mmCIF file of C-alpha atoms in Angstrom:
data_model
loop_
_atom_site.group_PDB
_atom_site.id
_atom_site.type_symbol
_atom_site.label_atom_id
_atom_site.label_comp_id
_atom_site.label_asym_id
_atom_site.label_seq_id
_atom_site.Cartn_x
_atom_site.Cartn_y
_atom_site.Cartn_z
ATOM 1 C CA ALA R 277 82.751 66.256 37.147
ATOM 2 C CA GLN R 278 80.028 63.980 36.332
ATOM 3 C CA LYS R 279 79.930 62.254 33.158
ATOM 4 C CA ILE R 280 77.437 60.153 31.062
ATOM 5 C CA THR R 281 78.428 57.620 28.359
ATOM 6 C CA GLN R 282 76.552 55.922 25.972
ATOM 7 C CA THR R 283 78.605 54.008 23.419
ATOM 8 C CA GLN R 284 75.342 52.668 20.837
ATOM 9 C CA PRO R 285 75.002 55.530 18.553
ATOM 10 C CA GLY R 286 72.210 53.258 16.682
ATOM 11 C CA MET R 287 70.392 50.428 17.793
ATOM 12 C CA PHE R 288 67.918 48.502 15.602
ATOM 13 C CA VAL R 289 64.941 46.262 17.303
ATOM 14 C CA GLN R 290 62.506 44.293 15.611
ATOM 15 C CA GLU R 291 58.563 44.701 16.798
ATOM 16 C CA LYS R 292 57.495 43.623 20.011
ATOM 17 C CA GLU R 293 60.985 42.209 20.930
ATOM 18 C CA ALA R 294 62.870 43.943 24.128
ATOM 19 C CA VAL R 295 65.994 46.495 23.594
ATOM 20 C CA THR R 296 68.478 47.324 26.232
ATOM 21 C CA LEU R 297 69.886 50.818 26.145
ATOM 22 C CA ASP R 298 73.508 51.457 27.130
ATOM 23 C CA CYS R 299 74.428 53.596 29.982
ATOM 24 C CA THR R 300 77.091 54.145 31.921
ATOM 25 C CA TYR R 301 78.014 57.251 34.124
ATOM 26 C CA ASP R 302 80.976 58.505 36.664
ATOM 27 C CA THR R 303 80.465 60.826 39.709
ATOM 28 C CA SER R 304 81.932 61.473 43.010
ATOM 29 C CA ASP R 305 78.607 62.580 44.413
ATOM 30 C CA PRO R 306 77.461 59.855 47.365
ATOM 31 C CA SER R 307 73.895 60.569 46.419
ATOM 32 C CA TYR R 308 72.552 61.349 42.417
ATOM 33 C CA GLY R 309 69.821 60.626 40.443
ATOM 34 C CA LEU R 310 69.882 58.876 37.296
ATOM 35 C CA PHE R 311 67.187 59.535 34.304
ATOM 36 C CA TRP R 312 66.353 58.500 30.731
ATOM 37 C CA TYR R 313 64.585 60.902 28.289
ATOM 38 C CA LYS R 314 62.677 60.037 25.021
ATOM 39 C CA GLN R 315 63.348 62.363 21.913
ATOM 40 C CA PRO R 316 61.224 61.832 18.716
ATOM 41 C CA SER R 317 61.944 63.392 15.204
ATOM 42 C CA SER R 318 59.492 66.507 16.254
ATOM 43 C CA GLY R 319 62.070 67.466 18.775
ATOM 44 C CA GLU R 320 60.646 67.444 22.469
ATOM 45 C CA MET R 321 61.917 65.896 25.241
ATOM 46 C CA ILE R 322 59.849 63.491 26.943
ATOM 47 C CA PHE R 323 60.846 61.807 30.743
ATOM 48 C CA LEU R 324 60.563 58.121 30.937
ATOM 49 C CA ILE R 325 62.223 56.854 34.400
ATOM 50 C CA TYR R 326 63.995 57.955 37.317
ATOM 51 C CA GLN R 327 66.169 55.954 39.770
ATOM 52 C CA GLY R 328 67.960 57.506 42.783
ATOM 53 C CA SER R 329 71.033 55.844 43.778
ATOM 54 C CA TYR R 330 70.093 54.714 47.309
ATOM 55 C CA ASP R 331 67.109 52.964 45.942
ATOM 56 C CA GLN R 332 67.066 49.494 46.555
ATOM 57 C CA GLN R 333 64.749 48.226 43.660
ATOM 58 C CA ASN R 334 65.310 48.997 39.743
ATOM 59 C CA ALA R 335 62.430 51.743 38.780
ATOM 60 C CA THR R 336 59.815 50.383 35.926
ATOM 61 C CA GLU R 337 57.292 52.440 34.451
ATOM 62 C CA GLY R 338 55.428 50.736 32.702
ATOM 63 C CA ARG R 339 57.345 49.259 29.631
ATOM 64 C CA TYR R 340 60.524 50.863 30.212
ATOM 65 C CA SER R 341 62.481 49.753 33.252
ATOM 66 C CA LEU R 342 66.358 50.675 34.219
ATOM 67 C CA ASN R 343 68.746 48.002 34.966
ATOM 68 C CA PHE R 344 70.727 50.035 37.941
ATOM 69 C CA GLN R 345 74.499 48.411 38.700
ATOM 70 C CA LYS R 346 75.390 50.553 40.964
ATOM 71 C CA ALA R 347 79.241 48.861 41.237
ATOM 72 C CA ARG R 348 79.717 48.671 37.926
ATOM 73 C CA LYS R 349 77.995 52.622 37.433
ATOM 74 C CA SER R 350 75.486 51.556 34.992
ATOM 75 C CA ALA R 351 72.061 52.451 34.432
ATOM 76 C CA ASN R 352 70.994 50.989 31.083
ATOM 77 C CA LEU R 353 67.328 51.191 29.783
ATOM 78 C CA VAL R 354 64.930 48.051 29.160
ATOM 79 C CA ILE R 355 62.197 48.351 26.737
ATOM 80 C CA SER R 356 60.101 45.351 26.688
ATOM 81 C CA ALA R 357 57.305 44.739 23.631
ATOM 82 C CA SER R 358 58.992 47.201 21.495
ATOM 83 C CA GLN R 359 56.519 49.229 19.228
ATOM 84 C CA LEU R 360 56.899 51.080 16.337
ATOM 85 C CA GLY R 361 56.558 54.706 18.168
ATOM 86 C CA ASP R 362 59.425 53.795 20.236
ATOM 87 C CA SER R 363 61.799 54.687 17.425
ATOM 88 C CA ALA R 364 63.065 57.805 18.708
ATOM 89 C CA MET R 365 66.619 58.861 20.403
ATOM 90 C CA TYR R 366 67.205 58.122 23.780
ATOM 91 C CA PHE R 367 69.057 60.145 26.058
ATOM 92 C CA CYS R 368 70.324 58.705 29.787
ATOM 93 C CA ALA R 369 71.314 62.282 32.414
ATOM 94 C CA MET R 370 72.386 62.226 36.042
ATOM 95 C CA ARG R 371 72.128 64.860 38.537
ATOM 96 C CA GLY R 372 74.169 64.755 41.650
ATOM 97 C CA LEU R 373 74.061 67.330 44.261
ATOM 98 C CA GLY R 374 76.147 70.725 45.126
ATOM 99 C CA SER R 375 77.997 71.998 42.162
ATOM 100 C CA ALA R 376 76.910 68.533 39.889
ATOM 101 C CA ARG R 377 72.983 69.342 40.650
ATOM 102 C CA GLN R 378 72.376 69.987 36.874
ATOM 103 C CA LEU R 379 71.319 67.698 34.704
ATOM 104 C CA THR R 380 73.915 66.112 32.875
ATOM 105 C CA PHE R 381 73.237 64.529 29.588
ATOM 106 C CA GLY R 382 74.734 61.639 27.607
ATOM 107 C CA SER R 383 75.213 61.670 23.707
ATOM 108 C CA GLY R 384 72.275 59.440 23.097
ATOM 109 C CA THR R 385 70.911 56.471 21.099
ATOM 110 C CA GLN R 386 69.136 56.461 17.804
ATOM 111 C CA LEU R 387 66.331 53.395 18.065
ATOM 112 C CA THR R 388 64.915 52.106 15.495
ATOM 113 C CA VAL R 389 62.028 49.455 15.870
ATOM 114 C CA LEU R 390 61.639 47.699 12.700
ATOM 115 C CA PRO R 391 58.035 46.256 11.682
ATOM 116 C CA GLU Z 258 52.786 67.016 33.597
ATOM 117 C CA ALA Z 259 54.097 70.629 32.830
ATOM 118 C CA ASP Z 260 52.456 72.794 30.041
ATOM 119 C CA ILE Z 261 55.584 74.751 28.904
ATOM 120 C CA TYR Z 262 55.727 76.578 25.414
ATOM 121 C CA GLN Z 263 58.164 77.617 22.994
ATOM 122 C CA THR Z 264 58.001 80.064 20.101
ATOM 123 C CA PRO Z 265 59.073 79.992 17.258
ATOM 124 C CA ARG Z 266 58.850 76.163 16.183
ATOM 125 C CA TYR Z 267 61.724 77.140 13.641
ATOM 126 C CA LEU Z 268 63.121 80.409 12.634
ATOM 127 C CA VAL Z 269 65.547 81.293 10.017
ATOM 128 C CA ILE Z 270 67.234 84.538 10.019
ATOM 129 C CA GLY Z 271 70.106 86.410 8.437
ATOM 130 C CA THR Z 272 73.594 87.097 10.253
ATOM 131 C CA GLY Z 273 73.608 90.445 12.408
ATOM 132 C CA LYS Z 274 69.410 90.242 13.543
ATOM 133 C CA LYS Z 275 68.641 90.126 17.142
ATOM 134 C CA ILE Z 276 66.535 87.477 18.066
ATOM 135 C CA THR Z 277 64.491 86.383 20.976
ATOM 136 C CA LEU Z 278 62.903 82.870 21.486
ATOM 137 C CA GLU Z 279 60.316 82.592 24.052
ATOM 138 C CA CYS Z 280 59.891 80.161 26.615
ATOM 139 C CA SER Z 281 56.332 80.281 28.698
ATOM 140 C CA GLN Z 282 55.396 77.719 31.492
ATOM 141 C CA THR Z 283 52.080 77.802 32.991
ATOM 142 C CA MET Z 284 52.331 75.379 36.088
ATOM 143 C CA GLY Z 285 53.987 78.329 38.543
ATOM 144 C CA HIS Z 286 57.595 76.178 38.024
ATOM 145 C CA ASP Z 287 60.096 78.242 39.906
ATOM 146 C CA LYS Z 288 62.822 76.677 38.116
ATOM 147 C CA MET Z 289 63.183 77.338 34.360
ATOM 148 C CA TYR Z 290 66.159 76.188 31.816
ATOM 149 C CA TRP Z 291 67.522 76.800 28.701
ATOM 150 C CA TYR Z 292 69.516 73.816 26.746
ATOM 151 C CA GLN Z 293 71.258 74.060 23.135
ATOM 152 C CA GLN Z 294 71.394 70.823 21.138
ATOM 153 C CA ASP Z 295 73.147 69.942 17.745
ATOM 154 C CA PRO Z 296 71.752 67.217 15.673
ATOM 155 C CA GLY Z 297 72.144 64.071 16.831
ATOM 156 C CA MET Z 298 74.158 65.283 19.944
ATOM 157 C CA GLU Z 299 73.591 65.713 23.799
ATOM 158 C CA LEU Z 300 72.114 68.716 25.445
ATOM 159 C CA HIS Z 301 74.477 71.302 26.695
ATOM 160 C CA LEU Z 302 72.709 73.865 29.529
ATOM 161 C CA ILE Z 303 73.667 77.507 28.833
ATOM 162 C CA HIS Z 304 71.639 79.436 31.130
ATOM 163 C CA TYR Z 305 69.247 78.641 34.085
ATOM 164 C CA SER Z 306 66.980 80.080 36.576
ATOM 165 C CA TYR Z 307 65.756 79.497 39.813
ATOM 166 C CA GLY Z 308 63.398 82.039 40.524
ATOM 167 C CA VAL Z 309 62.420 85.671 39.439
ATOM 168 C CA ASN Z 310 65.720 88.166 38.878
ATOM 169 C CA SER Z 311 67.289 85.007 39.375
ATOM 170 C CA THR Z 312 69.717 84.048 36.066
ATOM 171 C CA GLU Z 313 72.852 81.921 36.078
ATOM 172 C CA LYS Z 314 75.149 81.012 32.855
ATOM 173 C CA GLY Z 315 75.511 77.191 32.367
ATOM 174 C CA ASP Z 316 77.910 74.822 31.242
ATOM 175 C CA LEU Z 317 78.494 75.588 27.761
ATOM 176 C CA SER Z 318 79.383 79.489 27.189
ATOM 177 C CA SER Z 319 76.701 81.143 24.891
ATOM 178 C CA GLU Z 320 76.476 84.765 23.697
ATOM 179 C CA SER Z 321 72.985 84.710 24.421
ATOM 180 C CA THR Z 322 71.299 86.083 27.285
ATOM 181 C CA VAL Z 323 68.368 85.385 29.602
ATOM 182 C CA SER Z 324 66.038 87.638 31.542
ATOM 183 C CA ARG Z 325 63.345 86.274 34.172
ATOM 184 C CA ILE Z 326 61.213 89.708 35.034
ATOM 185 C CA ARG Z 327 57.964 87.019 35.649
ATOM 186 C CA THR Z 328 57.992 83.742 36.879
ATOM 187 C CA GLU Z 329 56.088 82.153 33.818
ATOM 188 C CA HIS Z 330 58.446 83.555 30.859
ATOM 189 C CA PHE Z 331 62.034 82.627 30.267
ATOM 190 C CA PRO Z 332 62.827 83.908 26.521
ATOM 191 C CA LEU Z 333 66.354 83.684 25.023
ATOM 192 C CA THR Z 334 68.245 86.934 23.394
ATOM 193 C CA LEU Z 335 70.909 86.777 20.871
ATOM 194 C CA GLU Z 336 71.765 90.521 20.421
ATOM 195 C CA SER Z 337 73.534 89.498 16.804
ATOM 196 C CA ALA Z 338 72.902 86.103 14.982
ATOM 197 C CA ARG Z 339 75.654 84.329 13.257
ATOM 198 C CA PRO Z 340 75.809 80.969 11.389
ATOM 199 C CA SER Z 341 77.414 79.619 14.281
ATOM 200 C CA HIS Z 342 74.521 80.089 16.525
ATOM 201 C CA THR Z 343 72.704 77.386 14.240
ATOM 202 C CA SER Z 344 71.000 74.799 16.883
ATOM 203 C CA GLN Z 345 68.216 73.533 18.452
ATOM 204 C CA TYR Z 346 67.367 75.557 21.553
ATOM 205 C CA LEU Z 347 65.179 73.726 24.092
ATOM 206 C CA CYS Z 348 63.560 75.065 27.213
ATOM 207 C CA ALA Z 349 62.807 73.232 30.614
ATOM 208 C CA SER Z 350 60.971 73.928 33.538
ATOM 209 C CA SER Z 351 60.860 71.882 37.104
ATOM 210 C CA ASP Z 352 59.286 72.501 40.254
ATOM 211 C CA THR Z 353 61.427 72.669 43.560
ATOM 212 C CA THR Z 354 59.896 70.013 45.529
ATOM 213 C CA GLY Z 355 60.886 66.845 46.658
ATOM 214 C CA ALA Z 356 64.655 66.022 47.241
ATOM 215 C CA ALA Z 357 67.426 67.399 44.484
ATOM 216 C CA THR Z 358 68.352 64.245 42.979
ATOM 217 C CA ASN Z 359 64.929 63.697 41.468
ATOM 218 C CA GLU Z 360 64.136 66.876 40.281
ATOM 219 C CA LYS Z 361 62.383 65.805 36.708
ATOM 220 C CA LEU Z 362 62.441 68.432 34.198
ATOM 221 C CA PHE Z 363 59.792 69.248 31.554
ATOM 222 C CA PHE Z 364 60.580 70.434 28.176
ATOM 223 C CA GLY Z 365 58.926 72.243 25.036
ATOM 224 C CA SER Z 366 58.987 71.265 21.724
ATOM 225 C CA GLY Z 367 62.098 73.329 21.157
ATOM 226 C CA THR Z 368 62.873 76.272 18.718
ATOM 227 C CA GLN Z 369 65.358 74.986 15.444
ATOM 228 C CA LEU Z 370 67.135 78.096 14.980
ATOM 229 C CA SER Z 371 69.313 78.769 11.597
ATOM 230 C CA VAL Z 372 71.276 81.823 11.011
ATOM 231 C CA LEU Z 373 72.252 82.090 7.393
#
C-alpha cells in the first residue's frame, strides 16, 4: 500500500517570500510518480507539478519547484515569491504501478499568504 | 488542458431522494474518476472507468453507482440520499498516453452535496 503524509495542516507566509510545504511518502513500488495539486476555495483541483521517481533532476514549473529527496522519501513543494492568489489548499499525491496505480492523496496543507 | 464539467455545482436535497451528479469531458479521455472529499480532508477514490462500459469501485466504499455509456459522460447516482452522503464530489479525467506513473488528472469544479 502507498501512503502520503502532509504534517502541516496550515501554513502562513508573507507575500513575496518563499514557502516550503512538506510531503513524505511510503511505497514499495520501484517506480512511482509524485504530484502536487492546488485547491482554491472555489473547489477545483489544479495540477501544479510532477516528479518521476527516476527523474535525475528536481521538477520545476515557474514559481513551483519540487525538492525531491528519494532516500528520505520526501517530495516537498517550494513556492517562490508568494502571491496573494497562492492562498489555497495544497495536496501532495502519488501514483505507483499495478495495484497502486490509482492516485493517492495526502490530507493537504492550507496555505495563507499575508499581505 | 481538458475541459471537464460538473453539474450541479451545489445541491441541497432531502433524505431518501434519488440524485444524479453529472460529469462530462470534451477531450475524449478514456479514463474518468469520481473522488469524494470531506471539508479540509484528502480526496478518496470511489469509482473509476477506463472506457465505455467499464466501471470499477475505488478504495473508499460508496453506496453510489456510476455508468459509462458514452466516452464523454460519467454520471454518479445515489438511489436514496442520506445525511452521511453529504460531501464534495469531484470528477476527473485523463488520457492514457505516456507512462502510467505520470498520468495527470484534470478535475472538474466539483459538486457540493448536502443531504438534510
